[in-house]
Amino acid sequence: MHDKILILDFGSQVTQLIARRVREAHVYCEIHPNDVSDAFIREFAPKGIILSGSHASTYESEELKAPDAVWQLGIPVLGICYGMQTMAAQLGGKVEYSDHREFGYAEVRAHGHTELLRGVQDFATAEGHGMLKVWMSHGDKVTALPPGFKLMASTPSCPIAGMADESRGYYAVQFHPEVTHTLQGRELLNRFVLGIAKARPDWVMGNYIEEAVARIREQVGSEEVILGLSGGVDSSVAAALIHRAIGDQLTCVFVDHGLLRLNEGQMVMEMFAGRLHAKVVHVDASAQFLGHLAGVSDPEAKRKIIGREFVEVFQAEAKKLKSAKWLAQGTIYPDVIESGGAKTKKATTIKSHHNVGGLPETLGLKLLEPLRELFKDEVRELGVALGLPHDMVYRHPFPGPGLGVRILGEVKKDYADLLRRADAIFIEELRNTRDEVSGKTWYELTSQAFAVFLPVKSVGVMGDGRTYDYVVALRAVQTSDFMTADWAELPYSLLKRTSGRIINEVRGINRVTYDVSSKPPATIEWE
């Protein structure tokens, strides 16, 4: 059994970051709504509990409290932002509305040499006070410490920016250690998880394989499993892990909808059927998908058609496999969290995911989701540990509808063929060009990069002749969480080379543009 940290979510948009930081310390943790039962918390048996931030106020929201068991178990608790305020309110302190809302960068003075902050500082003042550079985001503030607590941190506008009752292992900070803007945030969370809660750092993907394989074998027994293989990271790692566990009891169905990247179908077959010797049914359904997409230009309508046709093709294949009892999916932990929401509905459902529900009900199969407790970076680590190629596992995200949402307007086969080739040239140039400062390739330095097909024509000149051909836009962004993103400042020489190659090598395109919009207000994908 792994030591565990329980994160209680009060509805903050950055709660997932807390979990990612704890996992990066190689400690297993889970996020659950703040309104779970006392019995659940006792059964979970955490080594420590972290209370997240929230958009709410402690004096407005009766139900946004930590369950009584949090204070009864005698284990360390860390409150972050709202988590600090509810800790103060529930343990006899005072929280009030502040007319000075703090949002953004702040410098916090540490007090009292607590175990959490001892020796942790970004700089010292002339008087010798240790200071931390942090990220604040709060309207309310604690105005009176609960009995037994002492001051741990302060700012001029927030005299109680941190508090601690070290006899009970209770610590709280008004700032957000989980975000990268708090420079010592990782050190602070490590200090709590490893030092104060004394959780064992035994959550390592290389070791996890054995555990996951044993669990899959126990769950599935001698029954057969069917998996929809998309060529994306999640389904590929799920397929490799399940194949490691049960071999030929797994059948992968790879549906080619005609909107994949250049040579992607061939790559998937070589990897899974060729190298892993997995059973893969390759269905070329491109004519069916493109037929249904003819004349459709609305992005949402295109997504629905692609999703519907995928289910239809997959169901037809599943029916041929009479002995399959399980449907395997590459659901990962962020999908599970985002599709959840607390019983009180204070933690709002952000979006529904196509692979959390949907297929199982119509197929009448039991659900196997071996990655559902892993974050994306852990899935990638697991993939490498399973022997999948680094380039495949660390590929940029690719949308489920594929090029269907990277061709603006109506999707046509010749548009997809042009876009595939232009996109491949862009990716090849990004992989082949290194940044002089970091030594990394520009593919590694961007989080997502792709070409977009614009259904407009522009005049050009080739040789002595006039051309009237299509336009593509190149898009490359840098982001840590995909919630916000900046356009990547690619070297002009790289853009020049890419543009020259696309125009010369892809007959039918005579103009290349570069998208310099950030998210927000733009989105990363164009549709």
Short mmCIF file of C-alpha atoms in Angstrom, two decimals:
data_model
loop_
_atom_site.label_atom_id
_atom_site.label_comp_id
_atom_site.label_asym_id
_atom_site.label_seq_id
_atom_site.Cartn_x
_atom_site.Cartn_y
_atom_site.Cartn_z
CA MET A 1 0.00 0.00 0.00
CA HIS A 2 1.20 3.49 -0.88
CA ASP A 3 1.18 6.30 1.67
CA LYS A 4 -1.53 8.75 0.56
CA ILE A 5 -2.28 12.46 0.75
CA LEU A 6 -5.95 13.51 0.53
CA ILE A 7 -6.70 16.81 -1.23
CA LEU A 8 -10.14 18.22 -0.45
CA ASP A 9 -11.38 20.44 -3.28
CA PHE A 10 -13.44 23.53 -2.47
CA GLY A 11 -13.85 24.46 -6.15
CA SER A 12 -10.55 26.15 -7.06
CA GLN A 13 -9.50 26.14 -10.73
CA VAL A 14 -5.94 25.18 -9.70
CA THR A 15 -6.61 22.25 -7.35
CA GLN A 16 -5.20 19.86 -9.96
CA LEU A 17 -1.87 21.66 -9.67
CA ILE A 18 -1.68 20.77 -5.96
CA ALA A 19 -2.08 17.10 -6.86
CA ARG A 20 0.51 17.32 -9.63
CA ARG A 21 3.06 18.86 -7.24
CA VAL A 22 2.43 16.12 -4.65
CA ARG A 23 2.80 13.40 -7.31
CA GLU A 24 6.03 15.06 -8.51
CA ALA A 25 7.33 14.43 -4.98
CA HIS A 26 6.57 10.73 -5.74
CA VAL A 27 3.74 10.57 -3.21
CA TYR A 28 0.31 9.22 -4.21
CA CYS A 29 -2.61 11.59 -3.69
CA GLU A 30 -6.23 11.94 -4.76
CA ILE A 31 -8.57 14.92 -5.13
CA HIS A 32 -12.06 14.57 -3.66
CA PRO A 33 -14.88 17.09 -3.12
CA ASN A 34 -14.83 18.89 0.25
CA ASP A 35 -18.19 17.35 1.19
CA VAL A 36 -17.08 13.70 1.35
CA SER A 37 -18.21 11.82 4.45
CA ASP A 38 -16.21 11.38 7.64
CA ALA A 39 -16.32 7.61 7.00
CA PHE A 40 -14.75 8.11 3.56
CA ILE A 41 -11.86 10.12 5.04
CA ARG A 42 -11.21 7.52 7.75
CA GLU A 43 -11.28 4.71 5.21
CA PHE A 44 -8.96 6.63 2.86
CA ALA A 45 -6.46 6.75 5.77
CA PRO A 46 -4.32 9.65 4.52
CA LYS A 47 -0.91 10.57 5.98
CA GLY A 48 -1.90 14.22 5.57
CA ILE A 49 -4.73 16.39 4.21
CA ILE A 50 -4.52 19.50 2.01
CA LEU A 51 -7.47 21.91 1.81
CA SER A 52 -7.67 23.73 -1.55
CA GLY A 53 -8.61 27.26 -2.50
CA SER A 54 -12.09 28.36 -3.62
CA HIS A 55 -14.03 31.17 -5.29
CA ALA A 56 -16.38 31.33 -2.28
CA SER A 57 -16.39 33.06 1.13
CA THR A 58 -16.44 31.18 4.44
CA TYR A 59 -19.20 33.39 5.84
CA GLU A 60 -21.40 33.01 2.73
CA SER A 61 -21.21 29.28 2.32
CA GLU A 62 -22.26 27.02 5.17
CA GLU A 63 -21.61 23.77 3.28
CA LEU A 64 -18.11 24.69 2.07
CA LYS A 65 -16.46 23.37 5.21
CA ALA A 66 -13.95 20.62 5.84
CA PRO A 67 -15.60 17.48 7.32
CA ASP A 68 -15.16 16.98 11.08
CA ALA A 69 -12.93 13.93 10.49
CA VAL A 70 -10.20 16.25 9.12
CA TRP A 71 -9.72 17.61 12.66
CA GLN A 72 -10.35 14.31 14.46
CA LEU A 73 -7.76 12.03 12.83
CA GLY A 74 -4.75 13.63 14.50
CA ILE A 75 -2.84 13.98 11.19
CA PRO A 76 -1.15 17.03 9.60
CA VAL A 77 -3.37 19.44 7.64
CA LEU A 78 -2.29 22.17 5.20
CA GLY A 79 -4.80 24.89 4.28
CA ILE A 80 -4.23 26.88 1.07
CA CYS A 81 -6.01 30.25 0.52
CA TYR A 82 -9.70 29.39 1.17
CA GLY A 83 -8.38 26.26 2.93
CA MET A 84 -6.68 28.58 5.44
CA GLN A 85 -9.87 30.59 5.89
CA THR A 86 -12.06 27.55 6.57
CA MET A 87 -9.41 26.19 8.96
CA ALA A 88 -9.51 29.49 10.87
CA ALA A 89 -13.32 29.71 10.86
CA GLN A 90 -13.83 26.08 11.93
CA LEU A 91 -11.22 26.11 14.69
CA GLY A 92 -12.34 29.32 16.43
CA GLY A 93 -10.59 32.12 14.53
CA LYS A 94 -12.16 34.94 12.54
CA VAL A 95 -12.47 35.58 8.78
CA GLU A 96 -13.69 38.87 7.37
CA TYR A 97 -14.35 40.52 4.02
CA SER A 98 -11.37 42.59 2.94
CA ASP A 99 -11.74 45.84 1.03
CA HIS A 100 -8.23 45.27 -0.34
CA ARG A 101 -8.33 42.28 -2.66
CA GLU A 102 -4.91 40.76 -3.37
CA PHE A 103 -4.51 39.19 -6.77
CA GLY A 104 -1.11 38.48 -8.29
CA TYR A 105 2.49 38.83 -7.20
CA ALA A 106 3.20 39.55 -3.52
CA GLU A 107 6.15 39.44 -1.14
CA VAL A 108 5.43 37.64 2.12
CA ARG A 109 7.46 37.88 5.32
CA ALA A 110 7.99 34.61 7.19
CA HIS A 111 7.65 34.56 11.01
CA GLY A 112 8.17 32.14 13.85
CA HIS A 113 10.59 29.62 12.32
CA THR A 114 7.90 26.99 11.79
CA GLU A 115 8.85 23.62 10.38
CA LEU A 116 7.04 24.48 7.14
CA LEU A 117 9.00 27.66 6.36
CA ARG A 118 12.24 27.22 8.33
CA GLY A 119 15.17 28.21 6.09
CA VAL A 120 12.90 28.74 3.06
CA GLN A 121 13.25 32.23 1.55
CA ASP A 122 13.77 34.03 -1.75
CA PHE A 123 15.62 36.99 -0.27
CA ALA A 124 16.20 38.77 3.04
CA THR A 125 15.40 42.40 3.91
CA ALA A 126 17.99 44.82 5.31
CA GLU A 127 16.62 43.93 8.79
CA GLY A 128 17.28 40.24 8.08
CA HIS A 129 13.64 39.16 7.61
CA GLY A 130 13.21 36.17 5.30
CA MET A 131 10.92 37.00 2.36
CA LEU A 132 9.02 34.80 -0.11
CA LYS A 133 7.90 35.76 -3.63
CA VAL A 134 4.40 34.32 -3.95
CA TRP A 135 1.10 34.40 -5.87
CA MET A 136 -1.96 35.69 -4.02
CA SER A 137 -5.60 35.40 -5.08
CA HIS A 138 -8.08 36.25 -2.34
CA GLY A 139 -10.69 38.78 -1.26
CA ASP A 140 -11.34 37.71 2.35
CA LYS A 141 -8.72 37.36 5.07
CA VAL A 142 -8.18 35.85 8.50
CA THR A 143 -8.38 38.65 11.10
CA ALA A 144 -8.03 36.60 14.32
CA LEU A 145 -5.99 33.43 14.86
CA PRO A 146 -7.78 30.35 16.26
CA PRO A 147 -6.74 29.30 19.79
CA GLY A 148 -3.35 27.52 19.80
CA PHE A 149 -2.18 29.05 16.49
CA LYS A 150 0.75 31.40 15.94
CA LEU A 151 1.54 33.79 13.11
CA MET A 152 3.64 32.20 10.32
CA ALA A 153 3.59 34.82 7.54
CA SER A 154 2.38 38.36 6.79
CA THR A 155 2.14 41.06 4.12
CA PRO A 156 1.41 44.77 4.74
CA SER A 157 -2.18 44.36 3.47
CA CYS A 158 -2.71 40.88 4.96
CA PRO A 159 -1.26 40.79 8.50
CA ILE A 160 -2.16 37.07 8.85
CA ALA A 161 -0.91 35.51 5.58
CA GLY A 162 0.10 32.25 7.25
CA MET A 163 -0.58 30.50 10.56
CA ALA A 164 0.41 27.29 12.33
CA ASP A 165 -0.47 25.12 15.30
CA GLU A 166 2.59 22.88 15.28
CA SER A 167 1.42 20.79 18.23
CA ARG A 168 -1.39 19.46 16.00
CA GLY A 169 0.49 19.65 12.68
CA TYR A 170 -1.86 22.33 11.28
CA TYR A 171 -0.37 24.82 8.80
CA ALA A 172 -2.07 27.32 6.52
CA VAL A 173 -1.00 29.91 3.96
CA GLN A 174 -3.03 32.62 2.26
CA PHE A 175 -0.98 32.35 -0.96
CA HIS A 176 -0.87 29.55 -3.57
CA PRO A 177 2.24 27.32 -3.33
CA GLU A 178 0.96 25.08 -6.16
CA VAL A 179 1.46 27.69 -8.91
CA THR A 180 4.87 28.29 -10.47
CA HIS A 181 4.66 32.03 -9.65
CA THR A 182 5.31 31.08 -5.99
CA LEU A 183 9.02 30.43 -6.37
CA GLN A 184 9.46 28.22 -3.27
CA GLY A 185 6.04 26.58 -3.65
CA ARG A 186 7.37 23.15 -4.59
CA GLU A 187 9.81 23.20 -1.64
CA LEU A 188 6.98 24.19 0.70
CA LEU A 189 4.65 21.39 -0.50
CA ASN A 190 7.51 18.86 -0.35
CA ARG A 191 8.24 20.04 3.20
CA PHE A 192 4.61 19.37 4.19
CA VAL A 193 4.17 16.06 2.36
CA LEU A 194 7.56 14.45 3.00
CA GLY A 195 8.74 16.22 6.17
CA ILE A 196 5.64 16.99 8.23
CA ALA A 197 3.21 14.27 7.01
CA LYS A 198 6.17 11.85 6.59
CA ALA A 199 4.66 10.21 3.50
CA ARG A 200 6.92 7.68 1.74
CA PRO A 201 7.99 8.78 -1.77
CA ASP A 202 7.18 5.42 -3.37
CA TRP A 203 4.95 6.54 -6.28
CA VAL A 204 7.29 5.78 -9.21
CA MET A 205 6.05 4.77 -12.68
CA GLY A 206 8.74 2.12 -13.29
CA ASN A 207 7.61 0.30 -10.13
CA TYR A 208 3.94 0.99 -10.80
CA ILE A 209 3.86 -1.30 -13.87
CA GLU A 210 3.97 -4.46 -11.75
CA GLU A 211 1.16 -3.16 -9.51
CA ALA A 212 -1.01 -2.12 -12.50
CA VAL A 213 -0.43 -5.42 -14.34
CA ALA A 214 -1.47 -7.40 -11.25
CA ARG A 215 -4.62 -5.29 -10.87
CA ILE A 216 -5.62 -5.73 -14.55
CA ARG A 217 -5.13 -9.53 -14.32
CA GLU A 218 -7.20 -9.69 -11.16
CA GLN A 219 -9.98 -7.54 -12.67
CA VAL A 220 -10.16 -9.25 -16.06
CA GLY A 221 -9.33 -12.86 -15.20
CA SER A 222 -9.57 -15.01 -18.36
CA GLU A 223 -12.05 -12.70 -20.14
CA GLU A 224 -11.33 -10.72 -23.31
CA VAL A 225 -10.87 -6.97 -23.68
CA ILE A 226 -11.50 -4.62 -26.61
CA LEU A 227 -9.82 -1.20 -26.87
CA GLY A 228 -10.28 1.71 -29.29
CA LEU A 229 -6.76 2.64 -30.33
CA SER A 230 -6.53 6.23 -31.63
CA GLY A 231 -2.77 6.57 -31.93
CA GLY A 232 -2.83 9.22 -29.17
CA VAL A 233 -0.69 8.94 -26.04
CA ASP A 234 -3.42 7.81 -23.61
CA SER A 235 -4.90 4.98 -25.68
CA SER A 236 -1.42 3.85 -26.77
CA VAL A 237 -0.09 3.61 -23.20
CA ALA A 238 -3.32 1.90 -22.04
CA ALA A 239 -2.95 -0.64 -24.89
CA ALA A 240 0.72 -1.32 -24.06
CA LEU A 241 -0.04 -1.76 -20.34
CA ILE A 242 -3.04 -4.05 -20.87
CA HIS A 243 -1.12 -6.07 -23.48
CA ARG A 244 1.71 -6.49 -20.95
CA ALA A 245 -0.87 -7.84 -18.47
CA ILE A 246 -3.05 -10.15 -20.59
CA GLY A 247 -1.43 -10.49 -24.05
CA ASP A 248 -3.80 -11.99 -26.64
CA GLN A 249 -6.88 -11.46 -24.45
CA LEU A 250 -6.69 -7.85 -25.74
CA THR A 251 -7.95 -6.83 -29.20
CA CYS A 252 -7.27 -3.25 -30.31
CA VAL A 253 -9.56 -1.63 -32.88
CA PHE A 254 -7.82 1.15 -34.82
CA VAL A 255 -10.35 3.27 -36.72
CA ASP A 256 -8.80 5.40 -39.47
CA HIS A 257 -11.29 8.21 -40.13
CA GLY A 258 -9.20 9.71 -42.91
CA LEU A 259 -8.28 12.70 -40.74
CA LEU A 260 -5.05 11.42 -39.18
CA ARG A 261 -1.57 12.91 -39.56
CA LEU A 262 0.76 11.81 -42.38
CA ASN A 263 1.58 8.05 -42.19
CA GLU A 264 -0.03 7.80 -38.74
CA GLY A 265 -2.00 4.65 -39.50
CA GLN A 266 1.13 2.91 -40.73
CA MET A 267 3.09 4.01 -37.61
CA VAL A 268 0.41 2.71 -35.24
CA MET A 269 0.26 -0.68 -37.00
CA GLU A 270 4.06 -1.03 -37.06
CA MET A 271 4.29 -0.21 -33.35
CA PHE A 272 1.44 -2.32 -31.98
CA ALA A 273 1.04 -5.16 -34.45
CA GLY A 274 4.71 -5.21 -35.50
CA ARG A 275 6.77 -4.51 -32.39
CA LEU A 276 4.39 -5.39 -29.52
CA HIS A 277 2.71 -8.27 -31.42
CA ALA A 278 -0.69 -7.09 -30.19
CA LYS A 279 -3.91 -8.07 -31.98
CA VAL A 280 -4.97 -4.96 -33.93
CA VAL A 281 -7.99 -4.70 -36.22
CA HIS A 282 -7.29 -1.84 -38.66
CA VAL A 283 -10.52 -0.35 -40.07
CA ASP A 284 -10.20 2.11 -42.95
CA ALA A 285 -13.45 4.05 -42.57
CA SER A 286 -12.24 7.25 -44.25
CA ALA A 287 -14.84 7.10 -47.06
CA GLN A 288 -17.67 6.69 -44.51
CA PHE A 289 -16.49 9.63 -42.35
CA LEU A 290 -15.76 11.97 -45.27
CA GLY A 291 -19.10 11.08 -46.86
CA HIS A 292 -21.01 12.16 -43.74
CA LEU A 293 -18.92 15.34 -43.43
CA ALA A 294 -19.67 16.51 -47.00
CA GLY A 295 -21.30 19.94 -47.01
CA VAL A 296 -20.94 20.42 -43.21
CA SER A 297 -18.98 23.49 -42.11
CA ASP A 298 -20.11 24.16 -38.51
CA PRO A 299 -17.31 23.05 -36.09
CA GLU A 300 -19.65 21.58 -33.47
CA ALA A 301 -21.64 19.69 -36.13
CA LYS A 302 -18.38 18.25 -37.52
CA ARG A 303 -17.32 17.07 -34.05
CA LYS A 304 -20.70 15.40 -33.45
CA ILE A 305 -20.60 13.59 -36.82
CA ILE A 306 -17.04 12.33 -36.23
CA GLY A 307 -17.94 11.18 -32.69
CA ARG A 308 -21.15 9.47 -33.87
CA GLU A 309 -19.46 7.67 -36.79
CA PHE A 310 -16.62 6.51 -34.54
CA VAL A 311 -19.11 4.92 -32.14
CA GLU A 312 -20.91 3.26 -35.06
CA VAL A 313 -17.73 1.81 -36.60
CA PHE A 314 -16.40 0.71 -33.22
CA GLN A 315 -19.71 -0.94 -32.27
CA ALA A 316 -19.79 -2.86 -35.56
CA GLU A 317 -16.29 -4.22 -34.85
CA ALA A 318 -17.10 -4.97 -31.21
CA LYS A 319 -20.10 -7.07 -32.23
CA LYS A 320 -17.79 -9.32 -34.27
CA LEU A 321 -15.79 -10.04 -31.08
CA LYS A 322 -18.43 -12.12 -29.33
CA SER A 323 -16.15 -13.11 -26.45
CA ALA A 324 -15.17 -9.52 -25.44
CA LYS A 325 -16.51 -8.69 -21.99
CA TRP A 326 -14.50 -5.53 -21.26
CA LEU A 327 -14.11 -2.16 -22.97
CA ALA A 328 -10.74 -0.55 -22.21
CA GLN A 329 -10.37 3.24 -22.38
CA GLY A 330 -7.48 5.66 -21.97
CA THR A 331 -9.33 7.78 -19.40
CA ILE A 332 -6.81 9.71 -17.28
CA TYR A 333 -7.16 11.43 -13.90
CA PRO A 334 -7.91 15.00 -15.14
CA ASP A 335 -10.85 13.55 -17.18
CA VAL A 336 -12.19 11.92 -14.02
CA ILE A 337 -11.82 15.10 -11.92
CA GLU A 338 -13.30 17.43 -14.55
CA SER A 339 -16.30 15.18 -15.14
CA GLY A 340 -16.97 15.00 -11.40
CA GLY A 341 -18.11 17.92 -9.28
CA ALA A 342 -18.99 17.81 -5.60
CA LYS A 343 -22.32 16.58 -4.30
CA THR A 344 -23.07 20.21 -3.40
CA LYS A 345 -22.22 21.18 -6.99
CA LYS A 346 -19.97 23.93 -5.61
CA ALA A 347 -17.09 22.30 -7.47
CA THR A 348 -18.55 22.83 -10.91
CA THR A 349 -18.25 20.29 -13.72
CA ILE A 350 -15.84 21.92 -16.16
CA LYS A 351 -16.70 19.78 -19.21
CA SER A 352 -17.87 16.29 -20.01
CA HIS A 353 -15.32 14.02 -21.66
CA HIS A 354 -16.03 11.67 -24.54
CA ASN A 355 -14.21 8.81 -22.80
CA VAL A 356 -15.86 9.10 -19.38
CA GLY A 357 -19.08 7.26 -20.12
CA GLY A 358 -20.66 7.14 -23.59
CA LEU A 359 -19.58 3.90 -25.24
CA PRO A 360 -20.01 1.40 -22.35
CA GLU A 361 -23.79 1.77 -22.01
CA THR A 362 -24.44 1.07 -25.69
CA LEU A 363 -22.02 -1.87 -25.86
CA GLY A 364 -23.05 -3.59 -22.64
CA LEU A 365 -19.39 -4.15 -21.71
CA LYS A 366 -17.64 -3.73 -18.37
CA LEU A 367 -15.25 -0.80 -18.23
CA LEU A 368 -11.46 -1.14 -17.82
CA GLU A 369 -9.61 2.15 -17.24
CA PRO A 370 -6.06 1.36 -16.12
CA LEU A 371 -4.83 4.98 -16.35
CA ARG A 372 -7.69 6.67 -14.52
CA GLU A 373 -5.54 7.60 -11.51
CA LEU A 374 -2.65 9.05 -13.55
CA PHE A 375 -1.87 12.58 -14.73
CA LYS A 376 -0.64 13.12 -18.30
CA ASP A 377 3.02 13.45 -17.32
CA GLU A 378 2.76 10.17 -15.39
CA VAL A 379 1.13 8.48 -18.41
CA ARG A 380 4.10 9.57 -20.53
CA GLU A 381 6.60 8.27 -17.93
CA LEU A 382 4.70 4.98 -17.82
CA GLY A 383 4.76 4.72 -21.63
CA VAL A 384 8.56 5.08 -21.72
CA ALA A 385 8.89 2.55 -18.87
CA LEU A 386 6.73 0.13 -20.94
CA GLY A 387 9.14 0.48 -23.87
CA LEU A 388 7.12 2.75 -26.16
CA PRO A 389 9.29 5.11 -28.26
CA HIS A 390 10.07 8.46 -26.63
CA ASP A 391 8.95 10.36 -29.77
CA MET A 392 5.55 8.65 -29.71
CA VAL A 393 4.94 9.16 -25.99
CA TYR A 394 6.04 12.82 -25.94
CA ARG A 395 4.10 13.84 -29.03
CA HIS A 396 2.04 16.98 -28.92
CA PRO A 397 -1.70 16.59 -28.20
CA PHE A 398 -3.87 15.81 -31.23
CA PRO A 399 -7.65 16.42 -31.20
CA GLY A 400 -10.02 13.42 -31.28
CA PRO A 401 -11.72 14.67 -34.49
CA GLY A 402 -8.22 14.95 -35.98
CA LEU A 403 -7.75 17.22 -38.99
CA GLY A 404 -11.53 17.64 -39.09
CA VAL A 405 -11.17 20.65 -36.76
CA ARG A 406 -7.97 21.89 -38.42
CA ILE A 407 -9.68 22.27 -41.80
CA LEU A 408 -11.87 25.35 -41.49
CA GLY A 409 -15.30 24.95 -42.99
CA GLU A 410 -16.20 21.88 -45.04
CA VAL A 411 -13.88 18.87 -44.82
CA LYS A 412 -12.80 17.45 -48.18
CA LYS A 413 -10.32 14.67 -48.97
CA ASP A 414 -8.04 16.89 -51.07
CA TYR A 415 -7.98 19.52 -48.28
CA ALA A 416 -6.97 16.80 -45.78
CA ASP A 417 -4.23 15.54 -48.12
CA LEU A 418 -2.76 19.04 -48.56
CA LEU A 419 -2.93 19.76 -44.83
CA ARG A 420 -1.32 16.44 -43.87
CA ARG A 421 1.75 17.19 -45.98
CA ALA A 422 2.06 20.82 -44.84
CA ASP A 423 1.71 19.79 -41.19
CA ALA A 424 4.36 17.06 -41.56
CA ILE A 425 6.86 19.58 -43.00
CA PHE A 426 6.24 22.00 -40.09
CA ILE A 427 6.71 19.26 -37.47
CA GLU A 428 9.85 17.98 -39.22
CA GLU A 429 11.40 21.47 -39.21
CA LEU A 430 10.53 21.94 -35.51
CA ARG A 431 12.15 18.59 -34.67
CA ASN A 432 15.27 19.41 -36.73
CA THR A 433 15.90 22.95 -35.38
CA ARG A 434 17.58 23.47 -32.01
CA ASP A 435 17.41 26.58 -29.86
CA GLU A 436 20.94 27.90 -29.39
CA VAL A 437 20.43 28.82 -25.72
CA SER A 438 18.74 25.68 -24.31
CA GLY A 439 20.02 23.16 -26.87
CA LYS A 440 16.49 21.71 -27.11
CA THR A 441 14.59 21.27 -30.36
CA TRP A 442 11.77 23.69 -31.08
CA TYR A 443 9.40 20.71 -31.02
CA GLU A 444 10.39 20.13 -27.38
CA LEU A 445 10.12 23.85 -26.60
CA THR A 446 6.54 24.11 -27.89
CA SER A 447 3.56 22.46 -26.18
CA GLN A 448 1.46 22.13 -29.33
CA ALA A 449 2.25 22.93 -32.96
CA PHE A 450 0.29 22.26 -36.13
CA ALA A 451 -0.90 23.63 -39.47
CA VAL A 452 -4.46 24.81 -40.19
CA PHE A 453 -6.07 24.67 -43.65
CA LEU A 454 -7.92 27.85 -44.68
CA PRO A 455 -10.56 27.35 -47.38
CA VAL A 456 -9.62 30.57 -49.17
CA LYS A 457 -7.44 31.11 -52.21
CA SER A 458 -4.86 33.81 -52.81
CA VAL A 459 -2.90 34.93 -55.83
CA GLY A 460 0.74 33.91 -56.11
CA VAL A 461 3.55 33.62 -58.65
CA MET A 462 5.48 30.43 -59.44
CA GLY A 463 8.06 30.56 -62.21
CA ASP A 464 6.58 32.83 -64.85
CA GLY A 465 2.99 31.88 -64.08
CA ARG A 466 0.25 33.20 -61.86
CA THR A 467 -1.17 30.80 -59.25
CA TYR A 468 -4.45 30.93 -57.38
CA ASP A 469 -4.06 28.45 -54.52
CA TYR A 470 -4.89 27.72 -50.90
CA VAL A 471 -3.50 29.20 -47.67
CA VAL A 472 -2.29 27.42 -44.51
CA ALA A 473 -1.69 28.97 -41.09
CA LEU A 474 0.99 27.64 -38.75
CA ARG A 475 0.22 27.58 -35.02
CA ALA A 476 2.73 26.94 -32.21
CA VAL A 477 2.08 27.66 -28.53
CA GLN A 478 3.85 27.37 -25.18
CA THR A 479 1.90 26.59 -22.02
CA SER A 480 2.26 24.78 -18.71
CA ASP A 481 -1.40 23.82 -18.22
CA PHE A 482 -3.27 24.48 -21.54
CA MET A 483 -5.64 26.81 -19.62
CA THR A 484 -3.65 29.79 -20.91
CA ALA A 485 -1.06 29.78 -23.70
CA ASP A 486 1.34 32.17 -25.46
CA TRP A 487 2.21 31.93 -29.14
CA ALA A 488 5.75 30.65 -29.54
CA GLU A 489 8.34 33.14 -30.76
CA LEU A 490 9.86 30.76 -33.31
CA PRO A 491 13.05 31.88 -35.08
CA TYR A 492 12.37 33.66 -38.38
CA SER A 493 14.84 31.31 -40.09
CA LEU A 494 12.71 28.31 -39.02
CA LEU A 495 9.49 29.94 -40.26
CA LYS A 496 11.18 30.94 -43.52
CA ARG A 497 12.44 27.40 -44.15
CA THR A 498 9.04 25.87 -43.30
CA SER A 499 7.16 28.30 -45.53
CA GLY A 500 9.56 27.76 -48.44
CA ARG A 501 9.28 23.98 -48.19
CA ILE A 502 5.47 23.95 -47.93
CA ILE A 503 5.02 26.24 -50.94
CA ASN A 504 7.58 24.32 -53.03
CA GLU A 505 6.68 20.77 -51.98
CA VAL A 506 2.89 20.93 -51.53
CA ARG A 507 1.34 21.76 -54.89
CA GLY A 508 -1.94 23.56 -54.18
CA ILE A 509 -0.67 25.84 -51.38
CA ASN A 510 0.95 29.16 -52.27
CA ARG A 511 0.77 31.15 -49.05
CA VAL A 512 1.80 30.39 -45.43
CA THR A 513 0.86 32.57 -42.43
CA TYR A 514 1.85 32.37 -38.73
CA ASP A 515 -0.77 32.72 -35.97
CA VAL A 516 0.38 35.20 -33.29
CA SER A 517 -2.70 35.00 -31.00
CA SER A 518 -2.48 33.98 -27.34
CA LYS A 519 -5.08 32.11 -25.27
CA PRO A 520 -7.15 33.93 -24.13
CA PRO A 521 -8.70 35.56 -26.12
CA ALA A 522 -8.02 32.98 -28.87
CA THR A 523 -8.20 29.22 -28.29
CA ILE A 524 -5.27 26.92 -29.12
CA GLU A 525 -7.15 25.05 -31.87
CA TRP A 526 -8.90 27.16 -34.50
CA GLU A 527 -12.21 25.27 -34.22
#
